[in-house]
PDB file of C-alpha atoms in Angstrom:
ATOM      1  CA  MET A   1      61.644  88.385 117.418  1.00 51.00           C
ATOM      2  CA  ALA A   2      61.478  88.877 113.678  1.00 50.00           C
ATOM      3  CA  SER A   3      64.704  89.619 111.893  1.00 47.00           C
ATOM      4  CA  ASN A   4      65.002  92.558 109.576  1.00 50.00           C
ATOM      5  CA  SER A   5      67.093  91.318 106.677  1.00 47.00           C
ATOM      6  CA  SER A   6      67.108  94.729 105.014  1.00 47.00           C
ATOM      7  CA  SER A   7      69.299  96.258 107.752  1.00 49.00           C
ATOM      8  CA  ALA A   8      72.343  94.073 107.044  1.00 49.00           C
ATOM      9  CA  PRO A   9      74.021  93.859 103.681  1.00 50.00           C
ATOM     10  CA  SER A  10      73.790  90.569 101.899  1.00 49.00           C
ATOM     11  CA  SER A  11      77.014  88.627 101.377  1.00 51.00           C
ATOM     12  CA  SER A  12      76.021  88.262  97.745  1.00 53.00           C
ATOM     13  CA  SER A  13      75.591  91.996  97.196  1.00 56.00           C
ATOM     14  CA  THR A  14      77.929  93.748  94.790  1.00 58.00           C
ATOM     15  CA  PRO A  15      80.374  96.314  96.155  1.00 60.00           C
ATOM     16  CA  THR A  16      79.389  99.930  95.850  1.00 68.00           C
ATOM     17  CA  ALA A  17      81.433 102.295  93.742  1.00 65.00           C
ATOM     18  CA  SER A  18      83.016 103.891  96.821  1.00 63.00           C
ATOM     19  CA  VAL A  19      84.239 100.507  98.067  1.00 61.00           C
ATOM     20  CA  VAL A  20      85.731  99.694  94.675  1.00 59.00           C
ATOM     21  CA  ILE A  21      87.463 103.100  94.536  1.00 57.00           C
ATOM     22  CA  ALA A  22      88.814 102.652  98.082  1.00 59.00           C
ATOM     23  CA  ASP A  23      90.160  99.197  97.177  1.00 64.00           C
ATOM     24  CA  GLU A  24      91.811 100.526  94.016  1.00 63.00           C
ATOM     25  CA  SER A  25      93.398 103.367  95.996  1.00 76.00           C
ATOM     26  CA  ALA A  26      94.738 101.001  98.654  1.00 75.00           C
ATOM     27  CA  ASN A  27      96.357  98.860  95.941  1.00 86.00           C
ATOM     28  CA  ASN A  28      98.048 101.862  94.318  1.00 92.00           C
ATOM     29  CA  PRO A  29     101.611 102.191  95.689  1.00 94.00           C
ATOM     30  CA  TYR A  30     101.374 105.981  95.311  1.00 94.00           C
ATOM     31  CA  PHE A  31      98.348 106.140  97.633  1.00 92.00           C
ATOM     32  CA  LEU A  32      99.111 107.660 101.044  1.00 91.00           C
ATOM     33  CA  PRO A  33      96.216 107.718 103.522  1.00 90.00           C
ATOM     34  CA  ALA A  34      96.097 110.774 105.799  1.00 87.00           C
ATOM     35  CA  ASN A  35      97.318 108.752 108.798  1.00 89.00           C
ATOM     36  CA  GLU A  36     100.489 107.702 106.944  1.00 91.00           C
ATOM     37  CA  ASN A  37     102.407 110.929 107.323  1.00 92.00           C
ATOM     38  CA  PRO A  38     106.178 111.578 107.560  1.00 94.00           C
ATOM     39  CA  GLY A  39     106.039 111.374 111.373  1.00 93.00           C
ATOM     40  CA  LEU A  40     104.902 107.735 111.345  1.00 92.00           C
ATOM     41  CA  ILE A  41     107.045 105.261 113.266  1.00 91.00           C
ATOM     42  CA  LEU A  42     107.378 102.044 111.243  1.00 92.00           C
ATOM     43  CA  THR A  43     108.645  99.918 114.099  1.00 92.00           C
ATOM     44  CA  TYR A  44     108.939 100.342 117.825  1.00 90.00           C
ATOM     45  CA  GLN A  45     112.264  98.564 117.646  1.00 90.00           C
ATOM     46  CA  PRO A  46     114.679 101.182 116.289  1.00 95.00           C
ATOM     47  CA  LEU A  47     117.851 100.049 114.582  1.00 97.00           C
ATOM     48  CA  THR A  48     120.658 100.382 117.105  1.00 96.00           C
ATOM     49  CA  GLY A  49     123.382  98.553 115.198  1.00 96.00           C
ATOM     50  CA  SER A  50     124.374  95.158 113.906  1.00 96.00           C
ATOM     51  CA  GLU A  51     123.053  93.424 117.035  1.00 96.00           C
ATOM     52  CA  ASN A  52     119.402  94.036 116.116  1.00 97.00           C
ATOM     53  CA  TYR A  53     119.669  94.562 112.350  1.00 97.00           C
ATOM     54  CA  MET A  54     117.965  91.278 111.373  1.00 97.00           C
ATOM     55  CA  THR A  55     114.896  91.854 113.571  1.00 96.00           C
ATOM     56  CA  TRP A  56     114.750  95.525 112.560  1.00 97.00           C
ATOM     57  CA  VAL A  57     114.945  94.811 108.816  1.00 97.00           C
ATOM     58  CA  ARG A  58     112.227  92.155 109.105  1.00 97.00           C
ATOM     59  CA  SER A  59     109.999  94.557 111.001  1.00 97.00           C
ATOM     60  CA  VAL A  60     110.561  97.332 108.438  1.00 97.00           C
ATOM     61  CA  PHE A  61     109.947  94.922 105.547  1.00 97.00           C
ATOM     62  CA  LEU A  62     106.618  93.855 107.046  1.00 97.00           C
ATOM     63  CA  ALA A  63     105.567  97.449 107.770  1.00 96.00           C
ATOM     64  CA  LEU A  64     106.394  98.653 104.255  1.00 97.00           C
ATOM     65  CA  SER A  65     104.961  95.573 102.528  1.00 96.00           C
ATOM     66  CA  SER A  66     101.674  95.889 104.388  1.00 94.00           C
ATOM     67  CA  ARG A  67     101.437  99.474 103.122  1.00 94.00           C
ATOM     68  CA  ASN A  68     102.326  98.457  99.535  1.00 95.00           C
ATOM     69  CA  LYS A  69     105.493 100.587  99.727  1.00 96.00           C
ATOM     70  CA  PHE A  70     108.395  98.095  99.741  1.00 97.00           C
ATOM     71  CA  GLY A  71     108.870  98.610  95.993  1.00 97.00           C
ATOM     72  CA  PHE A  72     110.265 102.073  96.720  1.00 97.00           C
ATOM     73  CA  VAL A  73     113.030 100.483  98.791  1.00 96.00           C
ATOM     74  CA  ASN A  74     113.910  97.525  96.566  1.00 96.00           C
ATOM     75  CA  GLY A  75     113.765  99.595  93.371  1.00 95.00           C
ATOM     76  CA  SER A  76     110.832  97.858  91.699  1.00 96.00           C
ATOM     77  CA  ILE A  77     108.999 101.196  91.787  1.00 96.00           C
ATOM     78  CA  SER A  78     111.581 103.331  90.052  1.00 95.00           C
ATOM     79  CA  GLU A  79     111.698 107.101  89.864  1.00 97.00           C
ATOM     80  CA  PRO A  80     109.680 108.327  86.901  1.00 96.00           C
ATOM     81  CA  ASP A  81     110.960 111.005  84.560  1.00 97.00           C
ATOM     82  CA  PRO A  82     110.537 114.470  86.163  1.00 97.00           C
ATOM     83  CA  THR A  83     108.149 115.413  83.334  1.00 97.00           C
ATOM     84  CA  SER A  84     105.900 112.425  84.057  1.00 96.00           C
ATOM     85  CA  PRO A  85     102.536 113.099  85.717  1.00 96.00           C
ATOM     86  CA  LEU A  86     103.503 110.415  88.279  1.00 95.00           C
ATOM     87  CA  PHE A  87     106.683 112.193  89.364  1.00 97.00           C
ATOM     88  CA  ASN A  88     105.118 114.315  92.125  1.00 97.00           C
ATOM     89  CA  SER A  89     103.269 111.312  93.570  1.00 95.00           C
ATOM     90  CA  TRP A  90     106.423 109.191  93.443  1.00 96.00           C
ATOM     91  CA  ASN A  91     108.479 111.954  95.054  1.00 97.00           C
ATOM     92  CA  ARG A  92     105.920 112.466  97.848  1.00 96.00           C
ATOM     93  CA  CYS A  93     105.859 108.728  98.629  1.00 96.00           C
ATOM     94  CA  ASN A  94     109.633 108.361  98.395  1.00 97.00           C
ATOM     95  CA  THR A  95     110.211 111.314 100.742  1.00 97.00           C
ATOM     96  CA  THR A  96     107.636 109.977 103.199  1.00 97.00           C
ATOM     97  CA  ILE A  97     109.277 106.535 103.189  1.00 97.00           C
ATOM     98  CA  LEU A  98     112.730 108.079 103.722  1.00 97.00           C
ATOM     99  CA  SER A  99     111.285 109.909 106.711  1.00 97.00           C
ATOM    100  CA  TRP A 100     109.787 106.670 108.072  1.00 96.00           C
ATOM    101  CA  LEU A 101     113.142 104.931 107.732  1.00 97.00           C
ATOM    102  CA  THR A 102     114.948 107.813 109.430  1.00 96.00           C
ATOM    103  CA  ASN A 103     112.392 107.700 112.270  1.00 95.00           C
ATOM    104  CA  SER A 104     113.154 103.980 112.724  1.00 96.00           C
ATOM    105  CA  LEU A 105     116.847 104.549 113.444  1.00 96.00           C
ATOM    106  CA  SER A 106     118.334 105.036 116.871  1.00 94.00           C
ATOM    107  CA  PRO A 107     119.390 108.678 117.376  1.00 91.00           C
ATOM    108  CA  ASP A 108     122.896 107.350 118.155  1.00 90.00           C
ATOM    109  CA  LEU A 109     123.262 106.146 114.555  1.00 85.00           C
TER     110      LEU A 109
END
């Protein structure tokens, strides 16, 4: 059977503009895909108290880092001036992350 090399992209091909834009968006800490909404559960291991804090914090760190959002928690992505064009994006991300963190706490806390 003859192979049709035109049906599969070549590994040496250059990325299309849409791929480059998608990659740039994913690397932007202000980017929130539609599936990353305030109802997201960061970890299935909610914080219940000091007995599971270390495993919970590690799980939350990994979840936020993989989404390029840990900088909102550690302060490396600081709040811009309210007149800045980035303020609304920062505020939307910050509020979403606060919601994620709240969702990862035991209701008893």
